[in-house]
Short mmCIF file of C-alpha atoms in Angstrom, two decimals:
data_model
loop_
_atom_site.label_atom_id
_atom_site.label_comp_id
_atom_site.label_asym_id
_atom_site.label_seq_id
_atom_site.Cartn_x
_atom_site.Cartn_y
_atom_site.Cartn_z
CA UNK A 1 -8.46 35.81 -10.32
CA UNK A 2 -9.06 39.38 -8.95
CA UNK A 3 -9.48 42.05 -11.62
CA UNK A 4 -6.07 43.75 -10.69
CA UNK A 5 -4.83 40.27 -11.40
CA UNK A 6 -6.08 39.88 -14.65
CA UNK A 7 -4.62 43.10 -15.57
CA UNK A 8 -1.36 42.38 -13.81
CA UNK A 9 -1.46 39.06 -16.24
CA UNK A 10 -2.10 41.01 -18.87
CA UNK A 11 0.47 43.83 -18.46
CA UNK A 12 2.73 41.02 -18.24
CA UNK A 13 2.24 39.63 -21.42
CA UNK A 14 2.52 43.33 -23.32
CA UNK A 15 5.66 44.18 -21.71
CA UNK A 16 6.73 40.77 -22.72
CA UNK A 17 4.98 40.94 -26.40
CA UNK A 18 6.59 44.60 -27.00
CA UNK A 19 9.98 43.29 -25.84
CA UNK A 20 10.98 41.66 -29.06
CA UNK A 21 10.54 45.23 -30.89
CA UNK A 22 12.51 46.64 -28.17
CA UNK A 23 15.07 44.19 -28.81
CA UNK A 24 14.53 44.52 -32.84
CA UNK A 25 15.33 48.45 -32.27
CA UNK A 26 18.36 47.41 -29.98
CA UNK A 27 20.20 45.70 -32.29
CA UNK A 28 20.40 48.89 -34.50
CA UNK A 29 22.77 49.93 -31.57
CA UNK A 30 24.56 46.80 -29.79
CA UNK A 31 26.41 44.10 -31.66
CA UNK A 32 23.83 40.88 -30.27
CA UNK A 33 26.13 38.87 -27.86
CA UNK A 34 27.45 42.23 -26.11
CA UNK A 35 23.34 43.43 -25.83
CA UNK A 36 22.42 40.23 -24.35
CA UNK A 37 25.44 40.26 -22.20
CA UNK A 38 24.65 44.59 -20.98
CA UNK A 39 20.34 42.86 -20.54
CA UNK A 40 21.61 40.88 -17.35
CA UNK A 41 24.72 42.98 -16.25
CA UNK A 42 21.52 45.58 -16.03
CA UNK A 43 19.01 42.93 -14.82
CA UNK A 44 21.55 42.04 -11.44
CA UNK A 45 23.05 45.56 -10.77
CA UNK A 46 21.74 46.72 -8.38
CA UNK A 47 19.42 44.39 -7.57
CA UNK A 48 21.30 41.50 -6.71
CA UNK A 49 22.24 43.71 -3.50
CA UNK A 50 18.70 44.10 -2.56
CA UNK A 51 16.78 40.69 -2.80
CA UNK A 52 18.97 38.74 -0.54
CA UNK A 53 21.01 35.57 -0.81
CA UNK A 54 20.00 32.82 -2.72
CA UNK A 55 17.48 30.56 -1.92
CA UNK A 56 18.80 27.59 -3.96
CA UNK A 57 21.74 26.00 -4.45
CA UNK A 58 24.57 27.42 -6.67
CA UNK A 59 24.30 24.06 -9.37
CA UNK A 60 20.50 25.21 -10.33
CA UNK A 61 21.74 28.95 -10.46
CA UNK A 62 24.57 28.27 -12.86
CA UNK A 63 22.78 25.71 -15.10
CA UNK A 64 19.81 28.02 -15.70
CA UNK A 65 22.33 30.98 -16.23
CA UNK A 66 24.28 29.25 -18.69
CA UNK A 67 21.89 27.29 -20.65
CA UNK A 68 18.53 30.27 -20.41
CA UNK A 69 21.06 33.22 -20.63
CA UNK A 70 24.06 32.66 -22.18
CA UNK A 71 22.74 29.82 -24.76
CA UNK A 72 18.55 30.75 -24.80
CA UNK A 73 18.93 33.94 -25.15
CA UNK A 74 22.32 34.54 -27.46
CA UNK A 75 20.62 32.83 -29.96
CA UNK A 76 17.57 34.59 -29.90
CA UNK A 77 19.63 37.83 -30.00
CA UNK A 78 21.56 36.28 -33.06
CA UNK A 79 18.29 34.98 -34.68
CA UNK A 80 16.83 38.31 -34.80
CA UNK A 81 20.10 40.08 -35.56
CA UNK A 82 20.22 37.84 -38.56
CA UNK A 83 17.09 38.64 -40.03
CA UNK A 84 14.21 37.31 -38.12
CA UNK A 85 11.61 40.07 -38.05
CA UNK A 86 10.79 40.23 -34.17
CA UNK A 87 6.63 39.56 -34.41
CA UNK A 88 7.44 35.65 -35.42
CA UNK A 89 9.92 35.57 -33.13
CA UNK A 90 7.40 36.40 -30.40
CA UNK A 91 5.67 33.22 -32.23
CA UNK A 92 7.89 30.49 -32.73
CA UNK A 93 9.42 30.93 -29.43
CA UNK A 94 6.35 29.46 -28.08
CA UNK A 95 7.39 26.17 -28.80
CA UNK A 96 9.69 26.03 -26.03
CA UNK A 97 6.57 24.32 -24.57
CA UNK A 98 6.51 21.40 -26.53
CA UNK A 99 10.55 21.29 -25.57
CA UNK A 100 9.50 21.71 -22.12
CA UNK A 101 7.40 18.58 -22.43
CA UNK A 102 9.75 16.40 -24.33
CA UNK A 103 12.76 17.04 -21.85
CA UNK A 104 10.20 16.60 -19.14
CA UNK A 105 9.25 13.40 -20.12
CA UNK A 106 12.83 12.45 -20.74
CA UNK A 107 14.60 13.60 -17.43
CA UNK A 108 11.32 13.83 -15.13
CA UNK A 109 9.43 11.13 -16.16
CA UNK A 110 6.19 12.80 -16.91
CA UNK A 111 4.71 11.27 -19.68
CA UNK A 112 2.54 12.84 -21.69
CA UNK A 113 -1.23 12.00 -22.14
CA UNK A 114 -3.05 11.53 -25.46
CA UNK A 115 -4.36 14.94 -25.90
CA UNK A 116 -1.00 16.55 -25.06
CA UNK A 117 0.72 14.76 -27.60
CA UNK A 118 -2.04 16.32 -29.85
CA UNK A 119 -1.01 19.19 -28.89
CA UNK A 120 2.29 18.96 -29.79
CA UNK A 121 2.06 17.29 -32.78
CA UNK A 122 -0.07 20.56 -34.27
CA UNK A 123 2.31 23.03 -32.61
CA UNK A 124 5.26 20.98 -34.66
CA UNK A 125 3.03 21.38 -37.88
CA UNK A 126 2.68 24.43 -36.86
CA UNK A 127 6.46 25.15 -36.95
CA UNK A 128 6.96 23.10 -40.14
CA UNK A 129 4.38 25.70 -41.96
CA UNK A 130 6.59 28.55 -40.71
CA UNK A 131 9.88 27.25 -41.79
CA UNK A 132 8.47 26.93 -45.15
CA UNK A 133 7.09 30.53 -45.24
CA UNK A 134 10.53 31.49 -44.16
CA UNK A 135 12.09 29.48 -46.34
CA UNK A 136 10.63 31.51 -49.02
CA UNK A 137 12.72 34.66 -47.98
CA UNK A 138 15.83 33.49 -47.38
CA UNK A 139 15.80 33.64 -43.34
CA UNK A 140 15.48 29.61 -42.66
CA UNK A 141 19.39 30.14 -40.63
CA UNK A 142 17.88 32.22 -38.55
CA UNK A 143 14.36 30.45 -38.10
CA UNK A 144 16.41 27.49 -36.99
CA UNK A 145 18.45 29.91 -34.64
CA UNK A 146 15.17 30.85 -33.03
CA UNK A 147 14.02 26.87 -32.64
CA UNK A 148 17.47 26.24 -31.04
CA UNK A 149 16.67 29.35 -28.64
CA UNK A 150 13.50 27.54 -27.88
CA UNK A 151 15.10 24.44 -27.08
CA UNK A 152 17.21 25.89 -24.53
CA UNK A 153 14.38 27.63 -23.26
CA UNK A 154 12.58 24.56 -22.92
CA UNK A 155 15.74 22.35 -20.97
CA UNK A 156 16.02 25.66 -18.72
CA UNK A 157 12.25 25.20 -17.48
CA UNK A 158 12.98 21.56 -16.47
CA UNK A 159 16.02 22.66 -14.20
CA UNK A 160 13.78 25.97 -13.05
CA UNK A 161 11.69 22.83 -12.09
CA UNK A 162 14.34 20.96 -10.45
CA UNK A 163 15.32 23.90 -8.48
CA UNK A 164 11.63 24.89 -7.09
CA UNK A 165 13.05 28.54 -6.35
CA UNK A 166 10.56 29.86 -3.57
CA UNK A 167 11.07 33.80 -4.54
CA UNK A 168 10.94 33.62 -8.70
CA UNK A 169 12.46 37.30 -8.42
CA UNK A 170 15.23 36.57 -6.34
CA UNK A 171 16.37 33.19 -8.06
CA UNK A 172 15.96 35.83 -11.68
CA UNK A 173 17.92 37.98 -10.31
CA UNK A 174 20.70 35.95 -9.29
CA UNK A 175 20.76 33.78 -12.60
CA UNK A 176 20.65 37.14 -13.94
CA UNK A 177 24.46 37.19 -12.73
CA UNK A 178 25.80 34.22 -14.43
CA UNK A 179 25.43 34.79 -18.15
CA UNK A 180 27.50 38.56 -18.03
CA UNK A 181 30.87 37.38 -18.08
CA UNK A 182 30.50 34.13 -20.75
CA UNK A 183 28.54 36.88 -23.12
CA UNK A 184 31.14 39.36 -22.64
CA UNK A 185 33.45 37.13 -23.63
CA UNK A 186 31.72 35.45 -26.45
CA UNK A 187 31.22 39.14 -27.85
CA UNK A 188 34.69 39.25 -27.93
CA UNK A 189 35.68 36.86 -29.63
CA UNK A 190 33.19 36.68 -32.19
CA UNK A 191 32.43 40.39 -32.62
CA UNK A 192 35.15 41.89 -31.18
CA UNK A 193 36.90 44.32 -29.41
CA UNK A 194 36.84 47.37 -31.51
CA UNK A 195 32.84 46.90 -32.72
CA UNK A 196 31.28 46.64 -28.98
CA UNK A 197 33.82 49.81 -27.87
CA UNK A 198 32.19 51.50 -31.09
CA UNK A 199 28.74 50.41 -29.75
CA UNK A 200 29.45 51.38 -26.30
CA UNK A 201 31.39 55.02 -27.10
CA UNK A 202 28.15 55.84 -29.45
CA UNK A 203 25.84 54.87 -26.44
CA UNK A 204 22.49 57.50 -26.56
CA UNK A 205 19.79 58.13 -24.60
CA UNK A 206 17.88 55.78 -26.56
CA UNK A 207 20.22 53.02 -26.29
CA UNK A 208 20.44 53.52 -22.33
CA UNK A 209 16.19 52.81 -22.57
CA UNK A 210 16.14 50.22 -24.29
CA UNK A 211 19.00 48.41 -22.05
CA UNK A 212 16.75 49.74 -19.56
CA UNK A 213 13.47 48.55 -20.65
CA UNK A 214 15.15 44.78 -21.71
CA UNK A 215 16.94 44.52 -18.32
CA UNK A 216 14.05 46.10 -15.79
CA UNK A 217 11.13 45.76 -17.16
CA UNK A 218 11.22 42.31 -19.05
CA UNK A 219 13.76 41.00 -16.58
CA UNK A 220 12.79 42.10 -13.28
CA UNK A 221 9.37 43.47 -13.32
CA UNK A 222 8.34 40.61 -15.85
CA UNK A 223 9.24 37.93 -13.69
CA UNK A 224 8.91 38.82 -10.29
CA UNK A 225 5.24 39.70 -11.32
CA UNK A 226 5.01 36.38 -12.81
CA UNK A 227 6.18 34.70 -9.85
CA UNK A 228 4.08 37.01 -7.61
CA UNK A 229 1.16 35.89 -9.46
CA UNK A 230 1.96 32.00 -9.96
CA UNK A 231 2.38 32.05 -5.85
CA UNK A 232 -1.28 33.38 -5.18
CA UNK A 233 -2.90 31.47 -8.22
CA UNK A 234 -2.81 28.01 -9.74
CA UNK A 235 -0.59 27.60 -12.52
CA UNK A 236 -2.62 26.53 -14.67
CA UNK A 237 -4.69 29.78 -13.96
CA UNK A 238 -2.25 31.97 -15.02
CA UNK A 239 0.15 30.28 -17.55
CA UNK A 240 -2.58 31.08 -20.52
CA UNK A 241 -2.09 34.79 -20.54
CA UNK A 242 1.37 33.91 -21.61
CA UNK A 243 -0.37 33.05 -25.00
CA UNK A 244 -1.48 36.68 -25.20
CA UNK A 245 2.92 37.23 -25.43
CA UNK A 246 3.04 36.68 -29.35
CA UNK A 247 -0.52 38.34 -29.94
CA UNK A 248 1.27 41.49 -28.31
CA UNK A 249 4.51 40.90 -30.09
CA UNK A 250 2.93 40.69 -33.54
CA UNK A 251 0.79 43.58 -32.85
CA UNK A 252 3.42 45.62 -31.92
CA UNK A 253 5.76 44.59 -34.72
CA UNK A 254 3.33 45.64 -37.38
CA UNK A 255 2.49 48.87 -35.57
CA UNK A 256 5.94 49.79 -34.84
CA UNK A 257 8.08 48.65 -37.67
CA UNK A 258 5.39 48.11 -40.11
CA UNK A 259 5.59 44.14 -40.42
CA UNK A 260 2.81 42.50 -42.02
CA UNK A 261 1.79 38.90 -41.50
CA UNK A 262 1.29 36.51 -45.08
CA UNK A 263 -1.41 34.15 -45.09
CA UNK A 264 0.91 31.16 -44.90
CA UNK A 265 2.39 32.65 -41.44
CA UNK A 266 -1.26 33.28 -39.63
CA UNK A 267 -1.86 29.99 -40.55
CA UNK A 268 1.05 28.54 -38.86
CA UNK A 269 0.34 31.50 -36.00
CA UNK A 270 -2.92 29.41 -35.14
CA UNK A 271 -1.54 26.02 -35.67
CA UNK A 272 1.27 27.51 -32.88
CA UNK A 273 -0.93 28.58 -30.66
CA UNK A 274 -3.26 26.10 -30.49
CA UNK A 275 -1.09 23.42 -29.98
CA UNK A 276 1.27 25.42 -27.79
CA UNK A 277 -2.22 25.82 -25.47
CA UNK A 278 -2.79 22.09 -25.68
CA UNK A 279 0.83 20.60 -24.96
CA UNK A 280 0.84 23.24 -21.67
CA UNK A 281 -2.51 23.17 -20.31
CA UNK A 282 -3.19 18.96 -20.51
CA UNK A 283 -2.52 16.44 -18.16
CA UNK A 284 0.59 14.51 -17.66
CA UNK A 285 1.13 10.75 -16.65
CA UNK A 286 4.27 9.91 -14.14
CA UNK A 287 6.29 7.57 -16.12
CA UNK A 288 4.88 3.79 -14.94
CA UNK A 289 1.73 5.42 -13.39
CA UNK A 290 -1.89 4.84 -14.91
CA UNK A 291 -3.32 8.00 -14.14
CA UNK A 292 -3.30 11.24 -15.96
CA UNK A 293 -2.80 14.27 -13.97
CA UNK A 294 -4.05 17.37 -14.97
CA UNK A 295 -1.46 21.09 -14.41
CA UNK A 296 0.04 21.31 -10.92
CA UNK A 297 -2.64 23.62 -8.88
CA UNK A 298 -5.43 23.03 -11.50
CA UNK A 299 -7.57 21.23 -9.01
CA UNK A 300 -7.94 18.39 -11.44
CA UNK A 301 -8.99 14.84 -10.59
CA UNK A 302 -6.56 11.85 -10.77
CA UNK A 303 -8.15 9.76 -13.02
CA UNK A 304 -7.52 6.17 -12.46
CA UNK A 305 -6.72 4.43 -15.79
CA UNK A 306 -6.72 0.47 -15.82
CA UNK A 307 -6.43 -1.25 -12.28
CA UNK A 308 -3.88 1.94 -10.34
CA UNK A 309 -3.75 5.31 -9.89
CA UNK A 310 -0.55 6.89 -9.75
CA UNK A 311 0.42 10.39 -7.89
CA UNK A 312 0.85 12.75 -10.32
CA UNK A 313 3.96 15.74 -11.06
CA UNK A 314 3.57 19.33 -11.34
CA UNK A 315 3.28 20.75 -14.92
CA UNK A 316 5.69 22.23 -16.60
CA UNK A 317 4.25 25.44 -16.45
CA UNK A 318 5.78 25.77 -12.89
CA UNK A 319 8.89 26.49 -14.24
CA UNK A 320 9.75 29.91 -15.14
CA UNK A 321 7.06 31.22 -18.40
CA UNK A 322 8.16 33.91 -20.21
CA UNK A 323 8.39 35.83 -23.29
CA UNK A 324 12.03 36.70 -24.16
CA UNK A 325 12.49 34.64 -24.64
CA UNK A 326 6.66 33.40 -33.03
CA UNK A 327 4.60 33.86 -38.29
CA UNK A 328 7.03 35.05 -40.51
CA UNK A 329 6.50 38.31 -41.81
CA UNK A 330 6.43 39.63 -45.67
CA UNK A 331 8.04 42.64 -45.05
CA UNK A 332 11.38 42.86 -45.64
CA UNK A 333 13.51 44.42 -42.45
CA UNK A 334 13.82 48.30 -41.71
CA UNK A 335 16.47 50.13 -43.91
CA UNK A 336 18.44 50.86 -40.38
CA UNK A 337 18.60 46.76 -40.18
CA UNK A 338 19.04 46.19 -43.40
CA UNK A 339 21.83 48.18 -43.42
CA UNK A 340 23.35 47.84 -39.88
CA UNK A 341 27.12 47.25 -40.29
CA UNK A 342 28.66 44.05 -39.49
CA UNK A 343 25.49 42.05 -38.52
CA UNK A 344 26.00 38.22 -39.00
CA UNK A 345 23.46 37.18 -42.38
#
């Protein structure tokens, strides 16, 4: 990669990483379903007017609306709203990959090869150490809110898959449109009426950024650079500066909001990461194929195993990366979340 692409990469993975603070921050001012709902109103207006019609069909639109942004990301919004501290959510949403490869293998037929199961296997211990480091302060509800997120997050890359969109930005942009109206009406029915009119009427300049910042930057800078960069570079290329998203998001928690890691959750951070970079970056076997294939765009060899050798499938790392979309941290929540009035616990 050229050096502007490295940084590019990298840039990506900050704004990505310092998301989850942003969103920590934003829940101080939005009830969670009606924030997640104003992140894609934000994310399509205007720019659904400006990157042209779609360039898939409606069915892959819709499916990764509803199931990345009404399901993927409400939970995450409740998750963290709940009491997950926002630098081990940047963590344990990296096991979306390991979902990515499970529903991959069930729906796609790409069946995963002895080192990727590795991979996943220490990524799962990985999130078994976590859960019991956040079972230790009272926060396992919204730990398994987070895993749920991930799960979605993971089925949402296979159909990003089945829908091969040819401009990442525009197909973002116009999935972007699908999850406004099912949040906004979630939000009203489960928060209601009277608290998002409070959260809206006491909107402030700082409010308007972070909508801003969630709905621009993540949203539409994040991914059409993404998909800018996937486009001129093997996937397997770029997909491991996503890695860098939870190094950011930690950083940035402790920084910002003073979070500090335990030994137990660095612990599961590298189990996490390790086998998050295993499960994504080895090769996959078609279902009834001998040969392994390594990540769509790698350049690897098709290694004949027994007497055939099969054609191989793309990765999953084709389908849409991101960061929004992981250690648990010892210190407790700020007093402003502690405190906030009416959040779900």
């Amino acid at each position: 990669m050229r050096p502007a692409h490295v940084c590019l990469a990298v840039l990506v993975a900050a704004v990505w990483g310092v998301n989850f603070v942003v969103i920590e921050v934003g829940l101080d001012h939005f009830p969670p379903l009606l924030f997640s709902a104003l992140r894609f109103l934000v994310a399509a207006l205007p720019a659904v007017f400006f990157v042209g019609p779609p360039k898939v069909a409606w069915k892959w639109i819709l499916g990764v609306g509803l199931v990345l942004g009404v399901a993927k990301f409400g939970l995450l919004f409740i998750g963290m709203d709940a009491g997950m501290p926002a630098g081990i959510s940047s963590l344990v949403l990296q096991i979306q990959a390991v979902f990515t490869a499970v529903f991959a293998f069930a729906l796609l037929g790409e069946r995963p090869g002895s080192v990727r199961l590795l991979g996943m296997i220490i990524a799962l211990t990985g999130i078994g150490v976590a859960a019991v480091d956040e079972g230790g302060s009272g926060t396992l509800m919204a730990f398994a809110l987070l895993i749920a997120a991930a799960a979605c997050w993971g089925a949402s890359n296979v159909l990003t898959r089945k829908a091969s969109p040819p401009d990442a930005l525009n197909f973002m942009v116009w999935v972007s449109t699908v999850p406004v109206l099912p949040l906004l009406g979630l939000s009203l029915l489960f928060e209601g009426s009277s608290r998002d009119l409070e959260a809206l009427g006491s909107l402030d300049w700082q409010g308007v950024g972070i909508i801003v910042y969630v709905a621009w930057i993540t949203t539409v800078f994040g991914f059409g650079a993404w998909g800018y960069l996937l486009r001129r570079h093997p996937a397997s290329t770029v997909a491991p500066f996503s890695l860098l998203v939870p190094v950011f998001g930690m950083s940035a928690a402790a920084l910002v909001l003073g979070e500090s890691v335990s030994g137990l959750g660095w612990c599961a951070a590298a189990l996490l990461v390790g086998g998050v970079g295993l499960t994504s970056f080895a090769g996959v076997r078609p279902r009834g194929s001998g040969a392994e294939v390594g990540p769509r765009g790698s350049g690897a060899e098709v290694k004949p195993r027994g007497s055939g050798a099969g054609t191989g499938t793309p990765s999953p790392y084709r389908a849409v990366q991101a960061a929004e979309p992981l250690p648990r941290t010892t210190a407790s929540r700020t007093p402003s979340t502690a405190s906030r009035p009416g959040a779900p616990r």
